[in-house]
């Protein structure tokens, strides 16, 4: 899969095109449905699939303080897109100029240089200046040219009455409803980070941990103890983690630390992908180390029992 960052780069493509359009900020089940349909259509049309999206939310420019947290980092998003069979991603930089671009001009920029076979969008997708671009507008502009437009129904999830959306997923992440998040995303909530050196207290307590700074751009789950799975050094490992500032001890800072079962490698500086499967309990302050160690053993067993039941 190759990433493009401008309309002009579309001229490089020496094949027919099927576009999937959307914000695709979380690549949830609804987004996946749109992309999978585009991939299938491209195969039928002997075309390549181009996913058209943006590097930031519009509020990143319009009102940065209100810009929602990310649900998926770019490097992990790329992996999901590769797994979905996407050939190219046109990831447009979010700028004032792009926000001012009319919907008509946006569609024209996608169709001027190449033989386009189809557009695939969600039925509520809007784009262009003032959000005036809609699936019906795309149809009016391109169907006379023989280009098909497929506006797909919004994805549903049996656990909720609303349709699947990034807003709904962010709300669930923020309150720790991670099983629901998993259902809406079709995968666990996750982040990628680099192992940093902690205070090494966990090793003394009998629970050595890998420490990470939680990415500032990501939607933040509540502080607490979690069931986690971690991909590091080429392997998936199960564990129990803590997000917070460890209030039992003084002079701490906000971070994520995870104790992996049957893992004793020195991996400072290694990159890892951390999955959140379940919130076990809120973070709390303990009056003694004995109380803390007792609870850590309970948490560890709860995480092990969770994976045994999966």
Tab-separated table of N, CA, C and O in Angstrom, residues 146-254:
chain	number	residue	atom	x	y	z
A	146	UNK	N	-20.902	7.951	-16.366
A	146	UNK	CA	-20.826	6.496	-16.311
A	146	UNK	C	-20.113	5.957	-15.089
A	146	UNK	O	-19.740	4.783	-15.050
A	147	UNK	N	-19.917	6.802	-14.069
A	147	UNK	CA	-19.253	6.380	-12.828
A	147	UNK	C	-20.319	6.011	-11.810
A	147	UNK	O	-21.240	6.800	-11.536
A	148	UNK	N	-20.218	4.820	-11.239
A	148	UNK	CA	-21.184	4.372	-10.243
A	148	UNK	C	-20.888	4.993	-8.884
A	148	UNK	O	-19.716	5.225	-8.527
A	149	UNK	N	-21.943	5.255	-8.120
A	149	UNK	CA	-21.809	5.758	-6.752
A	149	UNK	C	-22.620	4.867	-5.831
A	149	UNK	O	-23.821	4.667	-6.043
A	150	UNK	N	-21.963	4.326	-4.817
A	150	UNK	CA	-22.625	3.446	-3.849
A	150	UNK	C	-22.610	4.131	-2.483
A	150	UNK	O	-21.541	4.357	-1.911
A	151	UNK	N	-23.803	4.498	-1.996
A	151	UNK	CA	-23.947	5.105	-0.671
A	151	UNK	C	-24.484	4.042	0.274
A	151	UNK	O	-25.656	3.659	0.190
A	152	UNK	N	-23.641	3.551	1.160
A	152	UNK	CA	-23.985	2.400	1.999
A	152	UNK	C	-24.710	2.812	3.267
A	152	UNK	O	-24.433	3.871	3.850
A	153	UNK	N	-25.628	1.957	3.705
A	153	UNK	CA	-26.346	2.184	4.959
A	153	UNK	C	-25.365	2.172	6.125
A	153	UNK	O	-24.310	1.521	6.077
A	154	UNK	N	-25.717	2.884	7.197
A	154	UNK	CA	-24.842	2.972	8.355
A	154	UNK	C	-24.809	1.645	9.101
A	154	UNK	O	-25.832	0.977	9.265
A	155	UNK	N	-23.625	1.280	9.561
A	155	UNK	CA	-23.445	0.001	10.249
A	155	UNK	C	-24.134	0.013	11.605
A	155	UNK	O	-24.137	1.029	12.310
A	156	UNK	N	-24.698	-1.122	11.969
A	156	UNK	CA	-25.375	-1.280	13.249
A	156	UNK	C	-24.605	-2.258	14.132
A	156	UNK	O	-23.819	-3.069	13.646
A	157	UNK	N	-24.853	-2.159	15.434
A	157	UNK	CA	-24.229	-3.059	16.405
A	157	UNK	C	-25.308	-3.482	17.398
A	157	UNK	O	-26.032	-2.623	17.920
A	158	UNK	N	-25.478	-4.770	17.666
A	158	UNK	CA	-26.575	-5.222	18.535
A	158	UNK	C	-26.512	-4.686	19.960
A	158	UNK	O	-27.532	-4.632	20.638
A	159	UNK	N	-25.317	-4.243	20.408
A	159	UNK	CA	-25.187	-3.768	21.788
A	159	UNK	C	-25.756	-2.369	22.002
A	159	UNK	O	-25.962	-1.964	23.145
A	160	UNK	N	-25.983	-1.625	20.919
A	160	UNK	CA	-26.454	-0.241	21.049
A	160	UNK	C	-27.566	0.026	20.038
A	160	UNK	O	-27.666	-0.644	19.014
A	161	UNK	N	-28.390	1.033	20.341
A	161	UNK	CA	-29.461	1.397	19.428
A	161	UNK	C	-28.961	2.293	18.301
A	161	UNK	O	-29.482	2.255	17.190
A	162	UNK	N	-27.943	3.127	18.585
A	162	UNK	CA	-27.419	4.027	17.577
A	162	UNK	C	-26.582	3.262	16.556
A	162	UNK	O	-26.158	2.128	16.800
A	163	UNK	N	-26.350	3.904	15.422
A	163	UNK	CA	-25.442	3.320	14.446
A	163	UNK	C	-24.006	3.478	14.935
A	163	UNK	O	-23.704	4.318	15.797
A	164	UNK	N	-23.115	2.667	14.390
A	164	UNK	CA	-21.701	2.718	14.757
A	164	UNK	C	-21.121	4.061	14.323
A	164	UNK	O	-21.292	4.488	13.182
A	165	UNK	N	-20.439	4.740	15.240
A	165	UNK	CA	-19.827	6.025	14.917
A	165	UNK	C	-18.586	6.232	15.775
A	165	UNK	O	-18.450	5.660	16.862
A	166	UNK	N	-17.696	7.093	15.300
A	166	UNK	CA	-16.496	7.414	16.067
A	166	UNK	C	-16.851	8.134	17.357
A	166	UNK	O	-16.196	7.939	18.391
A	167	UNK	N	-17.884	8.972	17.310
A	167	UNK	CA	-18.319	9.681	18.523
A	167	UNK	C	-18.757	8.702	19.590
A	167	UNK	O	-18.384	8.824	20.773
A	168	UNK	N	-19.547	7.718	19.213
A	168	UNK	CA	-20.019	6.698	20.161
A	168	UNK	C	-18.836	5.919	20.737
A	168	UNK	O	-18.802	5.626	21.945
A	169	UNK	N	-17.858	5.623	19.903
A	169	UNK	CA	-16.697	4.861	20.364
A	169	UNK	C	-15.866	5.684	21.343
A	169	UNK	O	-15.424	5.169	22.384
A	170	UNK	N	-15.669	6.963	21.047
A	170	UNK	CA	-14.915	7.814	21.967
A	170	UNK	C	-15.596	7.877	23.332
A	170	UNK	O	-14.931	7.823	24.381
A	171	UNK	N	-16.909	8.006	23.339
A	171	UNK	CA	-17.638	8.055	24.603
A	171	UNK	C	-17.447	6.768	25.396
A	171	UNK	O	-17.274	6.796	26.622
A	172	UNK	N	-17.453	5.639	24.694
A	172	UNK	CA	-17.270	4.349	25.364
A	172	UNK	C	-15.851	4.199	25.897
A	172	UNK	O	-15.636	3.664	26.995
A	173	UNK	N	-14.851	4.673	25.139
A	173	UNK	CA	-13.464	4.614	25.604
A	173	UNK	C	-13.302	5.435	26.875
A	173	UNK	O	-12.676	4.992	27.850
A	174	UNK	N	-13.873	6.632	26.887
A	174	UNK	CA	-13.682	7.551	28.009
A	174	UNK	C	-14.254	7.023	29.315
A	174	UNK	O	-13.797	7.417	30.400
A	175	UNK	N	-15.247	6.136	29.257
A	175	UNK	CA	-15.826	5.577	30.489
A	175	UNK	C	-15.381	4.140	30.724
A	175	UNK	O	-15.810	3.501	31.684
A	176	UNK	N	-14.504	3.624	29.849
A	176	UNK	CA	-13.940	2.302	30.081
A	176	UNK	C	-14.793	1.137	29.645
A	176	UNK	O	-14.561	0.005	30.079
A	177	UNK	N	-15.778	1.366	28.752
A	177	UNK	CA	-16.602	0.274	28.241
A	177	UNK	C	-15.876	-0.391	27.065
A	177	UNK	O	-16.284	-0.269	25.905
A	178	UNK	N	-14.810	-1.101	27.368
A	178	UNK	CA	-13.914	-1.568	26.319
A	178	UNK	C	-14.454	-2.766	25.552
A	178	UNK	O	-14.095	-2.965	24.381
A	179	UNK	N	-15.324	-3.560	26.168
A	179	UNK	CA	-15.947	-4.655	25.413
A	179	UNK	C	-16.841	-4.082	24.321
A	179	UNK	O	-16.885	-4.607	23.195
A	180	UNK	N	-17.564	-3.004	24.632
A	180	UNK	CA	-18.389	-2.338	23.628
A	180	UNK	C	-17.504	-1.726	22.544
A	180	UNK	O	-17.810	-1.829	21.348
A	181	UNK	N	-16.413	-1.098	22.943
A	181	UNK	CA	-15.477	-0.515	21.983
A	181	UNK	C	-14.980	-1.586	21.018
A	181	UNK	O	-14.916	-1.374	19.799
A	182	UNK	N	-14.655	-2.746	21.553
A	182	UNK	CA	-14.187	-3.871	20.734
A	182	UNK	C	-15.242	-4.249	19.697
A	182	UNK	O	-14.935	-4.470	18.518
A	183	UNK	N	-16.490	-4.303	20.123
A	183	UNK	CA	-17.571	-4.662	19.206
A	183	UNK	C	-17.747	-3.629	18.105
A	183	UNK	O	-17.986	-3.968	16.941
A	184	UNK	N	-17.624	-2.350	18.454
A	184	UNK	CA	-17.832	-1.275	17.482
A	184	UNK	C	-16.661	-1.138	16.509
A	184	UNK	O	-16.849	-0.821	15.335
A	185	UNK	N	-15.450	-1.385	17.003
A	185	UNK	CA	-14.265	-1.295	16.157
A	185	UNK	C	-14.014	-2.572	15.363
A	185	UNK	O	-13.388	-2.549	14.309
A	186	UNK	N	-14.457	-3.695	15.917
A	186	UNK	CA	-14.104	-4.973	15.329
A	186	UNK	C	-12.725	-5.444	15.739
A	186	UNK	O	-12.180	-6.406	15.200
A	187	UNK	N	-12.151	-4.796	16.755
A	187	UNK	CA	-10.823	-5.130	17.281
A	187	UNK	C	-10.674	-4.398	18.615
A	187	UNK	O	-11.433	-3.459	18.901
A	188	UNK	N	-9.711	-4.763	19.439
A	188	UNK	CA	-9.515	-4.043	20.700
A	188	UNK	C	-9.028	-2.610	20.467
A	188	UNK	O	-8.381	-2.319	19.462
A	189	UNK	N	-9.344	-1.725	21.393
A	189	UNK	CA	-8.738	-0.388	21.408
A	189	UNK	C	-7.257	-0.560	21.687
A	189	UNK	O	-6.859	-1.393	22.516
A	190	UNK	N	-6.416	0.214	21.004
A	190	UNK	CA	-4.973	-0.008	21.139
A	190	UNK	C	-4.197	1.278	20.914
A	190	UNK	O	-4.711	2.248	20.354
A	191	UNK	N	-2.958	1.262	21.368
A	191	UNK	CA	-2.026	2.324	21.013
A	191	UNK	C	-0.634	1.722	20.834
A	191	UNK	O	-0.355	0.604	21.284
A	192	UNK	N	0.219	2.477	20.148
A	192	UNK	CA	1.599	2.048	19.930
A	192	UNK	C	2.521	3.007	20.650
A	192	UNK	O	2.335	4.229	20.575
A	193	UNK	N	3.516	2.489	21.359
A	193	UNK	CA	4.431	3.343	22.098
A	193	UNK	C	5.788	2.701	22.266
A	193	UNK	O	6.012	1.551	21.885
A	194	UNK	N	6.696	3.462	22.851
A	194	UNK	CA	8.063	3.006	23.084
A	194	UNK	C	8.278	2.774	24.575
A	194	UNK	O	7.872	3.596	25.409
A	195	UNK	N	8.903	1.662	24.914
A	195	UNK	CA	9.171	1.336	26.316
A	195	UNK	C	10.171	2.340	26.886
A	195	UNK	O	11.251	2.550	26.329
A	196	UNK	N	9.789	2.974	27.997
A	196	UNK	CA	10.674	3.926	28.665
A	196	UNK	C	11.100	3.354	30.009
A	196	UNK	O	10.502	2.396	30.514
A	197	UNK	N	12.105	3.952	30.590
A	197	UNK	CA	12.588	3.487	31.892
A	197	UNK	C	11.721	4.079	32.990
A	197	UNK	O	11.527	5.287	33.069
A	198	UNK	N	11.165	3.215	33.855
A	198	UNK	CA	10.361	3.667	34.971
A	198	UNK	C	11.191	3.745	36.236
A	198	UNK	O	12.420	3.818	36.194
A	199	UNK	N	10.495	3.706	37.379
A	199	UNK	CA	11.225	3.784	38.651
A	199	UNK	C	11.687	2.419	39.139
A	199	UNK	O	12.307	2.300	40.192
A	200	UNK	N	11.370	1.353	38.373
A	200	UNK	CA	11.809	-0.025	38.652
A	200	UNK	C	11.285	-0.546	39.989
A	200	UNK	O	11.814	-1.512	40.547
A	201	UNK	N	10.233	0.090	40.496
A	201	UNK	CA	9.647	-0.363	41.756
A	201	UNK	C	8.895	-1.692	41.583
A	201	UNK	O	8.844	-2.511	42.477
A	202	UNK	N	8.290	-1.875	40.375
A	202	UNK	CA	7.527	-3.088	40.137
A	202	UNK	C	8.359	-4.344	40.288
A	202	UNK	O	7.883	-5.359	40.802
A	203	UNK	N	9.612	-4.287	39.852
A	203	UNK	CA	10.480	-5.462	39.969
A	203	UNK	C	10.712	-5.806	41.432
A	203	UNK	O	10.753	-6.984	41.804
A	204	UNK	N	10.851	-4.774	42.270
A	204	UNK	CA	11.049	-4.993	43.707
A	204	UNK	C	9.797	-5.619	44.329
A	204	UNK	O	9.872	-6.484	45.201
A	205	UNK	N	8.617	-5.197	43.851
A	205	UNK	CA	7.349	-5.711	44.382
A	205	UNK	C	7.009	-7.100	43.845
A	205	UNK	O	6.048	-7.722	44.308
A	206	UNK	N	7.783	-7.575	42.889
A	206	UNK	CA	7.489	-8.879	42.301
A	206	UNK	C	6.603	-8.801	41.073
A	206	UNK	O	6.154	-9.826	40.565
A	207	UNK	N	6.366	-7.579	40.568
A	207	UNK	CA	5.534	-7.372	39.384
A	207	UNK	C	6.260	-6.407	38.431
A	207	UNK	O	5.877	-5.249	38.306
A	208	UNK	N	7.330	-6.865	37.764
A	208	UNK	CA	8.056	-5.974	36.847
A	208	UNK	C	7.133	-5.499	35.731
A	208	UNK	O	6.289	-6.253	35.235
A	209	UNK	N	7.293	-4.229	35.338
A	209	UNK	CA	6.397	-3.651	34.339
A	209	UNK	C	7.182	-2.991	33.208
A	209	UNK	O	8.326	-2.575	33.383
A	210	UNK	N	6.517	-2.900	32.053
A	210	UNK	CA	6.989	-2.073	30.954
A	210	UNK	C	6.240	-0.751	31.042
A	210	UNK	O	5.021	-0.728	31.201
A	211	UNK	N	6.954	0.343	30.928
A	211	UNK	CA	6.367	1.666	31.089
A	211	UNK	C	6.273	2.400	29.752
A	211	UNK	O	7.192	2.326	28.918
A	212	UNK	N	5.171	3.125	29.566
A	212	UNK	CA	4.931	3.886	28.347
A	212	UNK	C	4.309	5.233	28.705
A	212	UNK	O	3.547	5.333	29.671
A	213	UNK	N	4.604	6.252	27.900
A	213	UNK	CA	3.849	7.492	27.964
A	213	UNK	C	2.637	7.336	27.057
A	213	UNK	O	2.790	6.994	25.880
A	214	UNK	N	1.437	7.578	27.588
A	214	UNK	CA	0.243	7.427	26.776
A	214	UNK	C	0.200	8.561	25.756
A	214	UNK	O	0.408	9.728	26.104
A	215	UNK	N	-0.057	8.257	24.464
A	215	UNK	CA	-0.014	9.293	23.421
A	215	UNK	C	-1.010	10.424	23.683
A	215	UNK	O	-2.200	10.183	23.902
A	216	UNK	N	-0.540	11.657	23.624
A	216	UNK	CA	-1.375	12.817	23.925
A	216	UNK	C	-2.520	12.976	22.945
A	216	UNK	O	-3.582	13.510	23.291
A	217	UNK	N	-2.325	12.541	21.699
A	217	UNK	CA	-3.348	12.740	20.679
A	217	UNK	C	-4.486	11.713	20.764
A	217	UNK	O	-5.528	11.873	20.124
A	218	UNK	N	-4.295	10.674	21.569
A	218	UNK	CA	-5.270	9.589	21.617
A	218	UNK	C	-6.397	9.876	22.619
A	218	UNK	O	-6.191	10.535	23.645
A	219	UNK	N	-7.583	9.353	22.319
A	219	UNK	CA	-8.674	9.389	23.286
A	219	UNK	C	-8.239	8.643	24.535
A	219	UNK	O	-7.677	7.544	24.450
A	220	UNK	N	-8.483	9.226	25.701
A	220	UNK	CA	-7.930	8.705	26.952
A	220	UNK	C	-8.955	7.871	27.719
A	220	UNK	O	-10.014	8.380	28.103
A	221	UNK	N	-8.667	6.599	27.968
A	221	UNK	CA	-9.535	5.807	28.846
A	221	UNK	C	-9.385	6.295	30.290
A	221	UNK	O	-8.434	7.004	30.625
A	222	UNK	N	-10.298	5.894	31.180
A	222	UNK	CA	-10.183	6.320	32.573
A	222	UNK	C	-8.986	5.674	33.258
A	222	UNK	O	-8.569	4.568	32.890
A	223	UNK	N	-8.409	6.366	34.235
A	223	UNK	CA	-7.337	5.760	35.019
A	223	UNK	C	-7.851	4.502	35.693
A	223	UNK	O	-8.952	4.492	36.260
A	224	UNK	N	-7.049	3.454	35.639
A	224	UNK	CA	-7.474	2.207	36.249
A	224	UNK	C	-6.587	1.053	35.851
A	224	UNK	O	-5.558	1.222	35.186
A	225	UNK	N	-7.021	-0.147	36.250
A	225	UNK	CA	-6.286	-1.387	35.988
A	225	UNK	C	-7.003	-2.141	34.870
A	225	UNK	O	-8.219	-2.306	34.904
A	226	UNK	N	-6.227	-2.610	33.901
A	226	UNK	CA	-6.781	-3.180	32.673
A	226	UNK	C	-6.240	-4.573	32.377
A	226	UNK	O	-5.119	-4.919	32.769
A	227	UNK	N	-7.041	-5.331	31.662
A	227	UNK	CA	-6.566	-6.548	31.005
A	227	UNK	C	-5.977	-6.116	29.674
A	227	UNK	O	-6.637	-5.438	28.881
A	228	UNK	N	-4.720	-6.493	29.448
A	228	UNK	CA	-4.021	-6.043	28.238
A	228	UNK	C	-3.367	-7.203	27.506
A	228	UNK	O	-3.074	-8.252	28.092
A	229	UNK	N	-3.151	-6.959	26.229
A	229	UNK	CA	-2.303	-7.833	25.416
A	229	UNK	C	-1.314	-6.930	24.704
A	229	UNK	O	-1.681	-5.849	24.227
A	230	UNK	N	-0.052	-7.355	24.639
A	230	UNK	CA	1.021	-6.496	24.128
A	230	UNK	C	1.822	-7.250	23.071
A	230	UNK	O	2.237	-8.388	23.287
A	231	UNK	N	2.033	-6.593	21.932
A	231	UNK	CA	2.918	-7.140	20.901
A	231	UNK	C	4.268	-6.460	21.023
A	231	UNK	O	4.387	-5.241	20.840
A	232	UNK	N	5.290	-7.235	21.359
A	232	UNK	CA	6.631	-6.684	21.540
A	232	UNK	C	7.665	-7.733	21.175
A	232	UNK	O	7.480	-8.940	21.464
A	233	UNK	N	8.736	-7.305	20.533
A	233	UNK	CA	9.839	-8.194	20.166
A	233	UNK	C	9.345	-9.400	19.373
A	233	UNK	O	9.819	-10.516	19.554
A	234	UNK	N	8.328	-9.162	18.519
A	234	UNK	CA	7.851	-10.214	17.625
A	234	UNK	C	6.831	-11.165	18.200
A	234	UNK	O	6.444	-12.138	17.532
A	235	UNK	N	6.362	-10.913	19.429
A	235	UNK	CA	5.430	-11.843	20.063
A	235	UNK	C	4.301	-11.103	20.775
A	235	UNK	O	4.481	-9.978	21.259
A	236	UNK	N	3.128	-11.762	20.843
A	236	UNK	CA	2.020	-11.265	21.653
A	236	UNK	C	2.134	-11.834	23.065
A	236	UNK	O	2.377	-13.034	23.233
A	237	UNK	N	1.974	-10.970	24.057
A	237	UNK	CA	2.053	-11.376	25.459
A	237	UNK	C	0.805	-10.877	26.195
A	237	UNK	O	0.336	-9.768	25.940
A	238	UNK	N	0.300	-11.680	27.105
A	238	UNK	CA	-0.843	-11.269	27.927
A	238	UNK	C	-0.334	-10.619	29.205
A	238	UNK	O	0.760	-10.924	29.686
A	239	UNK	N	-1.157	-9.696	29.749
A	239	UNK	CA	-0.722	-9.022	30.957
A	239	UNK	C	-1.822	-8.224	31.615
A	239	UNK	O	-2.985	-8.246	31.190
A	240	UNK	N	-1.441	-7.522	32.685
A	240	UNK	CA	-2.354	-6.638	33.406
A	240	UNK	C	-1.655	-5.292	33.548
A	240	UNK	O	-0.486	-5.227	33.913
A	241	UNK	N	-2.362	-4.220	33.207
A	241	UNK	CA	-1.725	-2.911	33.168
A	241	UNK	C	-2.435	-1.883	34.028
A	241	UNK	O	-3.575	-2.079	34.464
A	242	UNK	N	-1.740	-0.774	34.252
A	242	UNK	CA	-2.298	0.336	35.024
A	242	UNK	C	-2.076	1.639	34.274
A	242	UNK	O	-0.960	1.962	33.875
A	243	UNK	N	-3.161	2.385	34.087
A	243	UNK	CA	-3.089	3.717	33.502
A	243	UNK	C	-3.365	4.722	34.605
A	243	UNK	O	-4.397	4.652	35.276
A	244	UNK	N	-2.445	5.652	34.829
A	244	UNK	CA	-2.645	6.640	35.887
A	244	UNK	C	-1.329	7.162	36.414
A	244	UNK	O	-0.286	7.060	35.762
A	245	UNK	N	-1.375	7.703	37.621
A	245	UNK	CA	-0.163	8.281	38.207
A	245	UNK	C	0.259	7.585	39.496
A	245	UNK	O	1.026	8.130	40.284
A	246	UNK	N	-0.250	6.357	39.688
A	246	UNK	CA	0.205	5.505	40.797
A	246	UNK	C	0.149	6.259	42.132
A	246	UNK	O	1.197	6.567	42.735
A	247	UNK	N	-1.050	6.571	42.648
A	247	UNK	CA	-1.189	7.452	43.808
A	247	UNK	C	-0.674	6.887	45.127
A	247	UNK	O	-0.562	7.626	46.103
A	248	UNK	N	-0.330	5.597	45.150
A	248	UNK	CA	0.225	5.030	46.393
A	248	UNK	C	1.600	5.612	46.693
A	248	UNK	O	2.027	5.665	47.848
A	249	UNK	N	2.284	6.084	45.641
A	249	UNK	CA	3.643	6.597	45.801
A	249	UNK	C	3.682	8.087	45.464
A	249	UNK	O	2.841	8.594	44.740
A	250	UNK	N	4.699	8.775	45.976
A	250	UNK	CA	4.837	10.209	45.756
A	250	UNK	C	5.660	10.505	44.493
A	250	UNK	O	6.403	9.659	44.006
A	251	UNK	N	5.501	11.741	44.016
A	251	UNK	CA	6.295	12.253	42.890
A	251	UNK	C	6.171	11.378	41.644
A	251	UNK	O	7.160	11.044	40.983
A	252	UNK	N	4.939	10.982	41.319
A	252	UNK	CA	4.686	10.158	40.151
A	252	UNK	C	4.197	11.027	38.986
A	252	UNK	O	3.909	12.213	39.150
A	253	UNK	N	4.105	10.439	37.812
A	253	UNK	CA	3.615	11.135	36.631
A	253	UNK	C	2.656	10.203	35.888
A	253	UNK	O	2.689	8.982	36.057
A	254	UNK	N	1.807	10.774	35.063
A	254	UNK	CA	0.799	9.977	34.378
A	254	UNK	C	1.454	9.126	33.291
A	254	UNK	O	2.202	9.627	32.453
